[in-house]
């Protein structure tokens, strides 16, 4: 009996202890499923992150096994978690979703307070999910990274399945893209004179000539020029050169800028011939900030800001009105409605642009140039009057108004063109080219048909000064980097007077109007954007509200050594010479024999990049110069290596040591 009671007592005790341990355990840790975190904070290079579904919205399936819970993402991807020090463990499985049928390779990485604590094997499509179970005691920050497997991020649909945190206390939260505090690399401007405008300028015989000597340094400043050809005159107080040159040929002029602190000189080659835009156009366009909210006052304010901010002193020239200046059919808005054309078929403006001639006069009076937009179809992309069957009249009108640049889109021409032959793609541009050739004005001709029919292969032949190679850019890493790093191969087709155009800049306050926001590119991404576009010899068209530029944005747009890479007279667009995972090196040959080199890190962790001379195409002792800091980094004999921030760049020039 006693034995029985003792046994019963012990059994009850054991049961109670077990139960209570169970209860303590169950109460001790709460569970946060990964699919429950704030998905807007998940950063990835393509598609949308999804809870309990793959990127392409299928049930999560890895290695033939379906999972109910998890997070469907895409490489390169990053979730930054603030663990608050309350998390005990993270558990789950990782793998490539089966939806891409045999495609995709990724690596999953966990970094806890800057220390790598987990790295999956190279995960290939079809492989069984791999187990993750890590101790996170005391960890504050966890980076959950999906790297592309070294073959680009195509089809890299990366799933975290049955994944959860065990925590006690404060709830861990997702933080979103790591913000990088803005830092300024461009050195402060010297008060001494320095001439920054392009070294070469093309003009057609008999057409109005205008070139502004862009110079930094304290004002007042006096400008002069030696060997200025007959037909041109220079305003000594503004540095604006105007006139007309009648005969073909080249003249080298010595420009001078003088203030109380000294004198700067620079050679300018003037080429009178059939080519203009011998260096990529530098300017501003209204679309990425104002879109349909543009009006005359905003354009005037942009011209004022280009001068008052000092941008003009670094060579920025064009002030371009994009779509929405014309009359719109079928609108209730009285400011936009009216007769699209006058009795002679000449195009009218809407009420937001009451006097185009006065507007371009205003822009020109400041030493700047003016640009406009149209489309070859009956209506523009935003549904305003366009040029179809009025091409000659429109070219004439733009010239009378005084425009120096025309961006010519494609929209609504889709209703007219027949088929996919290259000749059909070319037709509207050939028509406008001949219309522009009939007016006595140099108008930069910018094609905007998004790269259809491999426009880069025939853009020059059909008389384009530049051609968009892509769809529209937006201010996200995936858009900007996707476009920029895809330009490789196009360098074969660019050169003085004819440039590839990967679309306008998305730094500063952008927003496609009327409401603007700071660019969603982080600090390092913005340096990457400007560095890459400069290397690509892209037209640089500022897309932000220049009246609201902060010191960081100004630093991005006023670095004369970076701009000089873009404006180099040789006009040789950079090409990619190295790619390893997310690390890339792009090299551009410069006129003086040096190389401009962009070392880019597209991955999400800081990485060391080494530029070997054999890859760069140089030999022996070389001086490496940091272009953004405008500082020599020293002499190197066979390679140069540096750490590069996530999504960041090191832009250097490499020249032979003396
Ligand atoms: C798009 C073009 C944009 C902008 C817009 C105007 O086709 O790519 O840059 O010009 O049209 O409607």
XYZ file of C-alpha atoms and ligand atoms in Angstrom:
670
model
C 0.000 0.000 0.000
C 2.607 2.454 1.201
C 4.676 1.554 -1.788
C 1.659 2.206 -3.970
C 1.117 5.664 -2.405
C 4.772 6.548 -2.716
C 4.615 5.509 -6.355
C 1.410 7.485 -6.913
C 2.873 10.503 -5.162
C 6.058 10.298 -7.245
C 4.049 9.886 -10.447
C 1.908 12.909 -9.641
C 4.995 14.911 -8.724
C 6.758 13.973 -11.959
C 3.639 14.830 -13.917
C 3.307 18.189 -12.155
C 6.966 19.044 -12.698
C 6.749 18.019 -16.338
C 3.608 20.009 -16.834
C 4.999 23.021 -15.076
C 8.257 22.874 -17.076
C 6.104 22.628 -20.187
C 4.097 25.624 -19.096
C 7.194 27.619 -18.211
C 8.629 26.779 -21.629
C 5.461 27.684 -23.458
C 5.195 30.941 -21.560
C 8.866 31.781 -21.782
C 9.131 32.262 -25.526
C 6.811 33.917 -27.932
C 6.987 33.138 -31.607
C 7.292 35.670 -34.391
C 6.759 34.016 -37.741
C 8.866 35.570 -40.484
C 5.794 35.905 -42.693
C 4.311 38.266 -40.086
C 7.007 40.963 -40.302
C 6.326 44.289 -42.051
C 6.844 43.348 -45.705
C 7.313 46.963 -46.777
C 10.677 46.773 -45.029
C 11.912 43.848 -47.091
C 14.421 45.003 -49.681
C 14.891 42.998 -52.862
C 16.127 43.639 -56.371
C 13.104 42.355 -58.211
C 9.405 41.691 -57.665
C 7.449 41.943 -54.436
C 8.127 40.047 -51.202
C 5.123 37.948 -50.219
C 3.854 36.292 -47.047
C 3.121 32.571 -47.498
C 3.509 32.852 -51.274
C 6.396 32.946 -53.716
C 7.432 36.080 -55.631
C 5.210 34.970 -58.519
C 2.316 34.326 -56.104
C 2.387 30.522 -56.028
C 2.241 28.401 -52.859
C 5.785 28.179 -51.449
C 7.440 25.001 -52.778
C 11.065 24.018 -52.363
C 12.584 20.755 -53.621
C 9.103 19.404 -54.360
C 7.816 20.091 -50.831
C 5.029 22.617 -50.264
C 5.103 24.886 -47.213
C 2.174 26.785 -45.775
C 4.179 29.434 -43.974
C 7.132 31.518 -45.063
C 8.426 34.517 -46.913
C 8.842 34.507 -50.719
C 11.657 36.863 -51.774
C 14.084 37.517 -54.609
C 17.851 37.998 -54.748
C 19.566 40.232 -54.054
C 17.547 40.638 -50.911
C 17.908 41.981 -47.433
C 15.807 42.069 -44.319
C 17.341 44.049 -41.478
C 15.831 42.977 -38.146
C 16.032 44.912 -34.926
C 16.058 41.993 -32.477
C 16.051 44.282 -29.432
C 18.229 41.724 -27.655
C 15.112 39.675 -26.865
C 15.494 36.830 -29.359
C 16.677 33.376 -28.344
C 16.765 31.543 -31.689
C 15.862 31.771 -35.338
C 14.718 28.560 -36.981
C 13.524 27.699 -40.437
C 14.405 26.347 -43.852
C 15.736 28.108 -46.913
C 15.784 27.290 -50.611
C 14.892 28.263 -54.160
C 11.238 28.143 -55.047
C 10.344 25.486 -57.617
C 8.248 27.930 -59.658
C 11.146 28.815 -61.958
C 11.650 25.199 -63.020
C 15.333 24.532 -62.741
C 16.481 28.127 -62.813
C 18.071 30.319 -60.161
C 20.968 30.060 -57.715
C 21.333 31.898 -54.412
C 23.167 31.867 -51.109
C 21.392 32.664 -47.832
C 23.452 34.495 -45.239
C 22.758 35.629 -41.677
C 24.867 38.361 -40.130
C 24.352 38.973 -36.390
C 25.753 42.264 -35.086
C 28.145 42.374 -38.048
C 29.318 38.762 -37.584
C 28.387 36.137 -40.153
C 26.706 33.268 -38.285
C 25.161 31.317 -41.119
C 25.917 30.766 -44.800
C 23.966 28.228 -46.813
C 25.595 26.170 -49.519
C 25.004 27.418 -53.066
C 21.268 26.772 -53.341
C 20.131 25.625 -56.747
C 16.658 25.164 -58.053
C 15.235 21.723 -57.226
C 17.441 21.264 -54.134
C 15.845 20.311 -50.822
C 15.444 23.235 -48.404
C 18.349 23.628 -45.991
C 17.836 23.874 -42.264
C 18.712 27.049 -40.334
C 18.813 27.041 -36.537
C 20.891 29.768 -34.959
C 21.359 31.057 -31.452
C 20.681 34.790 -31.286
C 21.006 35.394 -27.570
C 21.919 39.039 -26.930
C 22.043 39.915 -30.636
C 20.719 43.371 -31.482
C 20.779 43.500 -35.262
C 20.300 40.638 -37.672
C 20.821 41.008 -41.420
C 19.018 38.317 -43.375
C 20.637 38.342 -46.784
C 19.981 36.535 -50.051
C 22.956 36.853 -52.395
C 22.685 35.961 -56.039
C 24.617 32.757 -56.659
C 27.224 34.420 -58.874
C 25.322 34.098 -62.137
C 23.167 37.219 -61.944
C 19.836 37.389 -60.150
C 17.727 36.006 -62.983
C 15.075 33.603 -61.566
C 16.520 33.832 -58.056
C 13.226 33.261 -56.213
C 14.423 32.712 -52.671
C 12.095 31.307 -49.996
C 12.456 31.386 -46.218
C 9.966 28.719 -45.098
C 8.628 27.607 -41.717
C 10.819 30.355 -40.363
C 10.335 32.014 -36.994
C 11.995 33.813 -34.105
C 11.633 32.676 -30.499
C 11.751 35.740 -28.287
C 10.946 36.933 -24.818
C 10.007 40.549 -24.155
C 10.009 43.297 -26.782
C 8.825 42.243 -30.235
C 11.583 42.150 -32.882
C 10.842 44.414 -35.877
C 12.010 44.724 -39.479
C 13.942 47.930 -40.127
C 13.989 48.278 -43.900
C 16.908 49.325 -46.092
C 19.873 50.440 -44.037
C 19.883 54.189 -44.369
C 23.268 55.718 -44.965
C 23.647 59.209 -43.541
C 24.408 61.618 -46.383
C 28.136 62.322 -46.599
C 29.773 64.852 -48.846
C 32.798 63.899 -50.924
C 33.077 66.822 -53.340
C 35.651 69.288 -51.987
C 34.532 72.871 -51.362
C 34.901 75.114 -54.408
C 38.058 77.165 -54.634
C 37.561 80.958 -54.727
C 40.205 81.047 -57.507
C 38.938 80.851 -61.086
C 38.611 77.445 -62.699
C 37.005 76.825 -66.090
C 34.770 73.750 -66.131
C 32.887 73.811 -69.429
C 33.416 71.195 -72.110
C 36.664 71.207 -74.082
C 34.956 70.762 -77.410
C 31.855 72.309 -78.954
C 30.174 71.580 -82.281
C 28.012 73.933 -84.337
C 26.516 73.863 -87.832
C 27.585 76.575 -90.282
C 25.260 79.587 -90.329
C 23.268 78.569 -87.240
C 23.157 80.693 -84.076
C 26.132 79.914 -81.830
C 25.947 80.029 -78.062
C 28.499 78.698 -75.555
C 28.767 79.818 -71.957
C 32.164 79.643 -70.284
C 31.333 77.762 -67.095
C 33.702 78.804 -64.347
C 33.826 78.578 -60.580
C 35.519 81.182 -58.419
C 34.631 84.409 -56.676
C 32.792 87.070 -58.641
C 33.257 89.539 -60.190
C 35.031 87.601 -62.908
C 36.165 88.801 -66.304
C 36.195 86.520 -69.307
C 38.262 86.752 -72.463
C 39.233 84.486 -75.319
C 42.265 84.318 -77.597
C 41.867 83.301 -81.195
C 38.071 83.658 -81.173
C 37.008 83.167 -84.800
C 35.432 86.020 -86.679
C 31.664 85.967 -86.344
C 31.720 85.300 -82.603
C 31.698 87.745 -79.736
C 32.251 87.217 -76.031
C 30.525 89.149 -73.268
C 33.411 89.742 -70.836
C 31.179 89.992 -67.779
C 29.019 86.883 -68.343
C 31.330 84.655 -70.362
C 28.599 84.015 -72.940
C 29.916 83.598 -76.489
C 27.374 84.203 -79.295
C 27.356 84.781 -83.037
C 27.498 82.705 -86.204
C 30.237 80.824 -88.006
C 29.845 80.409 -91.716
C 32.645 78.106 -92.789
C 33.389 74.554 -91.787
C 36.551 73.745 -89.858
C 38.142 73.631 -86.418
C 39.532 76.441 -84.292
C 41.243 76.113 -80.932
C 40.413 79.050 -78.698
C 42.056 79.854 -75.366
C 39.421 80.810 -72.821
C 40.363 82.918 -69.814
C 38.576 83.636 -66.559
C 40.066 86.197 -64.200
C 39.226 87.421 -60.707
C 41.168 89.171 -57.966
C 42.746 85.870 -56.930
C 44.095 84.790 -60.280
C 43.471 83.701 -63.814
C 42.412 80.351 -65.276
C 42.868 79.293 -68.890
C 41.437 76.416 -70.856
C 41.517 75.384 -74.496
C 38.208 75.019 -76.326
C 38.018 73.322 -79.710
C 35.183 74.764 -81.808
C 34.165 72.433 -84.610
C 32.004 73.866 -87.377
C 30.528 70.931 -89.245
C 27.462 68.738 -89.322
C 27.689 67.467 -85.740
C 26.426 68.972 -82.511
C 26.341 67.623 -78.927
C 29.997 66.584 -79.183
C 29.816 65.911 -75.454
C 26.705 64.528 -73.702
C 24.118 67.256 -72.981
C 24.098 68.460 -69.365
C 20.849 69.887 -68.079
C 17.524 69.534 -66.337
C 14.153 68.142 -67.423
C 10.777 68.774 -65.796
C 9.387 65.214 -65.925
C 10.878 63.376 -62.931
C 9.901 66.162 -60.571
C 6.809 67.884 -61.950
C 5.373 65.671 -64.746
C 1.957 67.173 -65.600
C 2.258 69.777 -62.829
C 4.835 71.704 -64.889
C 4.181 75.348 -65.817
C 6.072 78.391 -67.041
C 6.915 79.651 -63.565
C 8.388 76.338 -62.517
C 10.567 76.336 -65.627
C 11.709 79.905 -64.971
C 12.425 78.964 -61.367
C 14.471 76.010 -62.619
C 16.559 78.328 -64.804
C 17.026 80.706 -61.861
C 18.027 77.818 -59.617
C 20.527 76.495 -62.149
C 22.244 79.864 -61.969
C 21.763 80.745 -58.296
C 22.843 77.339 -57.010
C 26.024 77.680 -59.068
C 25.257 74.603 -61.195
C 25.757 76.687 -64.342
C 29.388 77.174 -63.314
C 29.977 73.442 -63.648
C 28.665 73.229 -67.197
C 24.948 72.548 -66.664
C 23.169 74.078 -69.646
C 19.778 72.784 -70.802
C 16.459 73.624 -69.145
C 14.015 71.210 -70.752
C 10.237 71.226 -70.659
C 8.882 67.691 -70.957
C 5.309 66.706 -71.824
C 2.150 68.686 -70.877
C 2.859 72.122 -72.398
C 0.516 71.463 -75.338
C -3.295 71.527 -75.688
C -5.157 68.494 -74.426
C -8.254 67.157 -76.137
C -11.233 65.953 -74.098
C -10.346 67.647 -70.860
C -12.451 69.641 -68.424
C -9.407 71.552 -67.268
C -9.695 75.034 -68.872
C -5.960 75.661 -68.503
C -5.228 72.743 -70.823
C -8.051 72.964 -73.361
C -8.250 75.034 -76.530
C -7.411 74.887 -80.232
C -4.479 72.498 -80.645
C -3.173 74.422 -83.662
C -3.709 77.811 -85.268
C -5.208 78.427 -88.728
C -1.814 77.703 -90.308
C -1.430 74.434 -88.484
C 1.174 75.805 -86.103
C 1.027 74.179 -82.669
C -0.388 76.125 -79.701
C 0.594 75.960 -76.065
C -1.845 75.555 -73.201
C -2.434 78.355 -70.698
C 0.337 77.202 -68.393
C 2.803 78.371 -71.055
C 1.425 81.732 -72.206
C 4.570 82.874 -74.057
C 7.173 80.340 -75.152
C 9.364 82.888 -76.932
C 9.563 85.049 -73.819
C 10.382 81.923 -71.805
C 13.277 80.811 -74.016
C 14.545 84.420 -74.172
C 14.586 84.385 -70.385
C 16.476 81.078 -70.317
C 18.970 82.242 -72.961
C 19.566 85.551 -71.187
C 21.047 83.545 -68.335
C 23.507 81.740 -70.590
C 21.385 78.571 -70.580
C 19.606 76.677 -73.381
C 16.012 75.515 -73.672
C 14.494 72.137 -74.514
C 11.040 70.855 -75.421
C 9.195 67.554 -75.870
C 6.865 66.014 -78.449
C 5.786 62.665 -79.826
C 5.512 61.324 -83.393
C 1.945 60.086 -82.955
C -1.195 62.245 -82.866
C -0.923 62.602 -79.061
C 1.887 62.515 -76.507
C 2.200 59.930 -73.746
C 0.188 62.145 -71.420
C -2.503 62.665 -74.099
C -1.560 66.147 -75.391
C -1.281 67.313 -78.999
C 1.697 65.767 -80.772
C 3.451 66.096 -84.109
C 1.987 63.438 -86.442
C 1.678 64.935 -89.946
C 2.763 68.341 -88.650
C 6.447 67.564 -88.290
C 7.744 70.372 -90.535
C 5.492 72.937 -88.920
C 6.413 71.814 -85.429
C 10.145 71.937 -86.111
C 9.652 75.407 -87.549
C 7.651 76.526 -84.528
C 10.127 75.138 -81.997
C 12.928 76.922 -83.837
C 10.989 80.226 -83.931
C 10.358 79.912 -80.237
C 14.106 79.420 -79.744
C 14.384 75.847 -78.544
C 17.747 74.086 -78.627
C 16.740 70.520 -77.752
C 13.820 68.256 -78.637
C 12.953 65.024 -76.867
C 10.852 62.985 -79.281
C 8.838 60.151 -77.739
C 6.967 57.257 -79.350
C 3.551 57.288 -77.654
C 0.451 56.912 -79.812
C 2.669 56.249 -82.830
C 1.911 52.626 -82.029
C -1.452 53.240 -83.718
C 0.274 54.215 -86.925
C 3.316 52.056 -87.363
C 2.910 48.730 -89.053
C 4.949 45.851 -87.808
C 8.255 45.305 -86.223
C 10.732 46.002 -89.016
C 13.552 48.322 -88.168
C 12.542 50.681 -90.997
C 9.159 51.146 -89.327
C 10.811 52.011 -86.014
C 13.059 54.474 -87.808
C 10.402 56.211 -89.859
C 9.140 58.881 -87.442
C 12.708 59.812 -86.501
C 13.757 60.074 -90.142
C 10.758 62.333 -90.776
C 11.566 64.657 -87.877
C 15.279 64.639 -88.760
C 14.472 66.026 -92.167
C 12.124 68.607 -90.605
C 14.855 69.725 -88.205
C 17.337 69.967 -91.073
C 15.097 72.560 -92.702
C 15.365 75.042 -89.823
C 18.360 77.267 -89.256
C 18.926 76.297 -85.659
C 21.011 73.676 -83.855
C 18.471 71.518 -82.045
C 19.707 68.474 -80.138
C 17.562 65.540 -81.272
C 16.832 63.090 -78.429
C 14.935 59.896 -79.300
C 12.716 58.503 -76.565
C 11.441 55.162 -77.806
C 12.785 53.015 -74.972
C 15.301 51.003 -77.020
C 12.879 49.348 -79.462
C 14.410 47.679 -82.502
C 17.875 48.037 -80.913
C 17.797 51.782 -81.496
C 21.465 52.075 -80.501
C 22.376 50.279 -83.728
C 20.699 52.865 -85.965
C 20.222 55.951 -83.786
C 23.260 57.715 -85.205
C 22.425 56.872 -88.815
C 18.942 58.335 -88.455
C 20.337 61.582 -87.081
C 19.782 61.154 -83.357
C 22.035 62.918 -80.888
C 20.882 60.521 -78.189
C 18.432 57.700 -77.779
C 16.806 56.193 -74.736
C 17.916 52.602 -74.320
C 15.304 51.673 -71.701
C 11.872 52.290 -70.264
C 11.330 54.980 -67.653
C 13.580 55.129 -64.605
C 12.224 55.536 -61.104
C 13.952 56.341 -57.816
C 14.533 52.823 -56.539
C 17.656 50.711 -56.444
C 16.154 48.000 -58.614
C 15.125 50.484 -61.304
C 18.307 52.539 -61.365
C 20.761 49.653 -61.005
C 18.754 47.401 -63.311
C 18.942 50.032 -66.051
C 22.481 51.254 -65.414
C 24.252 47.905 -65.146
C 22.408 46.643 -68.219
C 24.084 49.125 -70.529
C 27.064 46.895 -71.210
C 27.527 46.355 -74.934
C 25.922 49.648 -75.931
C 29.323 51.355 -75.797
C 29.940 50.163 -79.346
C 27.398 52.646 -80.631
C 28.094 55.859 -78.694
C 30.494 58.642 -79.564
C 30.724 62.406 -80.000
C 27.345 63.672 -81.217
C 25.471 60.424 -80.605
C 24.901 59.017 -77.135
C 23.079 56.187 -75.387
C 20.559 57.580 -72.917
C 19.629 55.334 -69.958
C 17.117 58.009 -68.816
C 17.205 60.963 -66.488
C 18.678 61.310 -63.013
C 16.690 60.442 -59.895
C 18.674 62.220 -57.180
C 17.294 65.015 -54.980
C 13.597 65.890 -54.625
C 11.693 63.912 -57.250
C 8.113 62.743 -57.495
C 6.486 63.224 -60.925
C 4.572 66.199 -59.395
C 2.794 67.883 -57.786
C 4.006 66.204 -54.551
C 7.719 65.573 -54.294
C 9.787 63.371 -52.029
C 13.519 62.846 -51.466
C 14.924 60.207 -53.806
C 14.431 56.751 -52.350
C 17.976 55.869 -53.405
C 20.175 55.884 -50.343
C 23.381 57.918 -50.148
C 25.682 55.261 -51.619
C 23.157 54.404 -54.321
C 23.073 58.040 -55.407
C 26.868 58.102 -55.715
C 26.582 54.919 -57.774
C 23.941 56.518 -60.005
C 25.971 59.635 -60.843
C 29.239 57.697 -61.192
C 27.728 55.107 -63.514
C 25.856 57.623 -65.691
C 29.061 59.653 -65.995
C 31.046 56.604 -67.084
C 28.295 55.681 -69.550
C 28.591 59.057 -71.342
C 24.902 59.441 -70.732
C 23.219 62.786 -71.230
C 22.960 63.991 -67.624
C 19.498 65.430 -67.105
C 18.727 66.415 -63.553
C 15.274 65.174 -62.568
C 14.818 66.984 -59.270
C 13.366 70.302 -58.194
C 16.506 72.445 -58.335
C 14.933 75.067 -56.087
C 15.003 72.508 -53.277
C 18.483 71.021 -53.562
C 20.246 70.233 -50.308
C 24.016 70.264 -49.831
C 24.257 66.527 -50.523
C 22.448 66.727 -53.866
C 24.526 69.739 -54.877
C 27.673 67.795 -54.012
C 26.508 65.047 -56.373
C 25.995 67.458 -59.257
C 28.940 69.822 -58.941
C 31.964 67.567 -58.854
C 34.063 68.802 -61.769
C 36.286 65.730 -61.939
C 33.254 63.443 -62.110
C 31.546 65.641 -64.710
C 34.809 65.728 -66.690
C 34.630 61.941 -67.024
C 31.205 62.315 -68.654
C 32.318 65.277 -70.780
C 35.625 63.823 -71.965
C 36.112 64.841 -75.633
C 37.064 61.306 -76.721
C 33.465 60.275 -76.032
C 34.308 56.634 -75.357
C 31.552 55.074 -73.231
C 32.663 52.742 -70.416
C 32.348 49.000 -70.713
C 32.251 46.306 -68.073
C 35.590 44.517 -67.738
C 34.920 42.462 -64.602
C 31.965 40.850 -62.882
C 32.037 38.473 -59.948
C 28.704 38.057 -58.184
C 27.566 41.560 -57.315
C 30.982 43.132 -57.859
C 31.655 44.918 -61.127
C 34.369 47.060 -62.682
C 33.629 49.421 -65.577
C 36.393 51.190 -67.503
C 36.258 54.238 -69.742
C 39.163 55.376 -71.931
C 39.904 59.072 -71.622
C 41.363 61.444 -74.210
C 44.614 61.979 -72.264
C 45.356 58.238 -72.171
C 44.133 57.759 -68.602
C 41.268 55.464 -67.578
C 38.192 56.275 -65.540
C 37.297 53.239 -63.466
C 34.098 52.537 -61.545
C 34.378 49.784 -58.914
C 30.794 48.910 -58.021
C 29.371 46.751 -55.244
C 25.832 45.651 -56.106
C 25.722 43.284 -53.150
C 24.357 44.007 -49.705
C 27.523 43.677 -47.689
C 30.695 45.742 -47.792
C 33.152 44.046 -50.134
C 36.755 44.356 -51.212
C 37.156 44.911 -54.950
C 40.514 44.549 -56.676
C 41.202 46.127 -60.025
C 44.073 44.254 -61.640
C 46.029 46.190 -64.240
C 45.561 43.344 -66.723
C 41.788 43.779 -66.381
C 41.912 47.577 -66.542
C 44.261 47.536 -69.511
C 47.263 49.383 -68.081
C 50.849 48.398 -67.230
C 53.462 49.467 -64.707
C 53.411 52.240 -62.154
C 50.105 54.112 -62.109
C 48.727 57.002 -60.076
C 45.253 56.231 -58.751
C 43.073 59.261 -58.077
C 39.783 59.294 -56.181
C 37.500 61.245 -58.532
C 34.857 62.198 -55.947
C 37.420 63.359 -53.369
C 39.647 64.810 -56.118
C 42.662 63.357 -54.357
C 45.540 61.126 -55.461
C 45.549 57.872 -53.523
C 49.138 56.982 -54.391
C 51.133 54.935 -56.889
C 50.339 51.287 -57.521
C 52.218 48.786 -59.650
C 49.884 45.974 -60.591
C 46.503 46.450 -58.976
C 44.391 48.694 -56.788
C 42.078 47.255 -54.132
C 39.539 48.977 -51.939
C 36.539 48.303 -49.717
C 33.264 49.366 -51.303
C 30.035 49.939 -49.360
C 26.857 47.948 -50.166
C 25.302 49.396 -53.358
C 28.227 51.824 -53.415
C 31.083 52.738 -55.713
C 34.690 53.801 -55.766
C 35.231 55.990 -58.819
C 38.894 56.511 -59.672
C 41.047 57.663 -62.541
C 44.251 55.788 -63.323
C 47.106 57.524 -65.120
C 50.682 56.560 -65.879
C 53.120 57.697 -63.185
C 55.801 60.075 -64.432
C 7.384 58.800 -71.399
C 8.851 59.167 -71.309
C 9.033 60.016 -70.081
C 8.179 61.266 -70.220
C 6.725 60.898 -70.489
C 5.875 62.106 -70.811
O 7.175 57.982 -72.484
O 9.630 58.010 -71.241
O 10.390 60.337 -69.896
O 8.689 62.044 -71.256
O 6.628 59.990 -71.569
O 4.543 61.790 -71.013
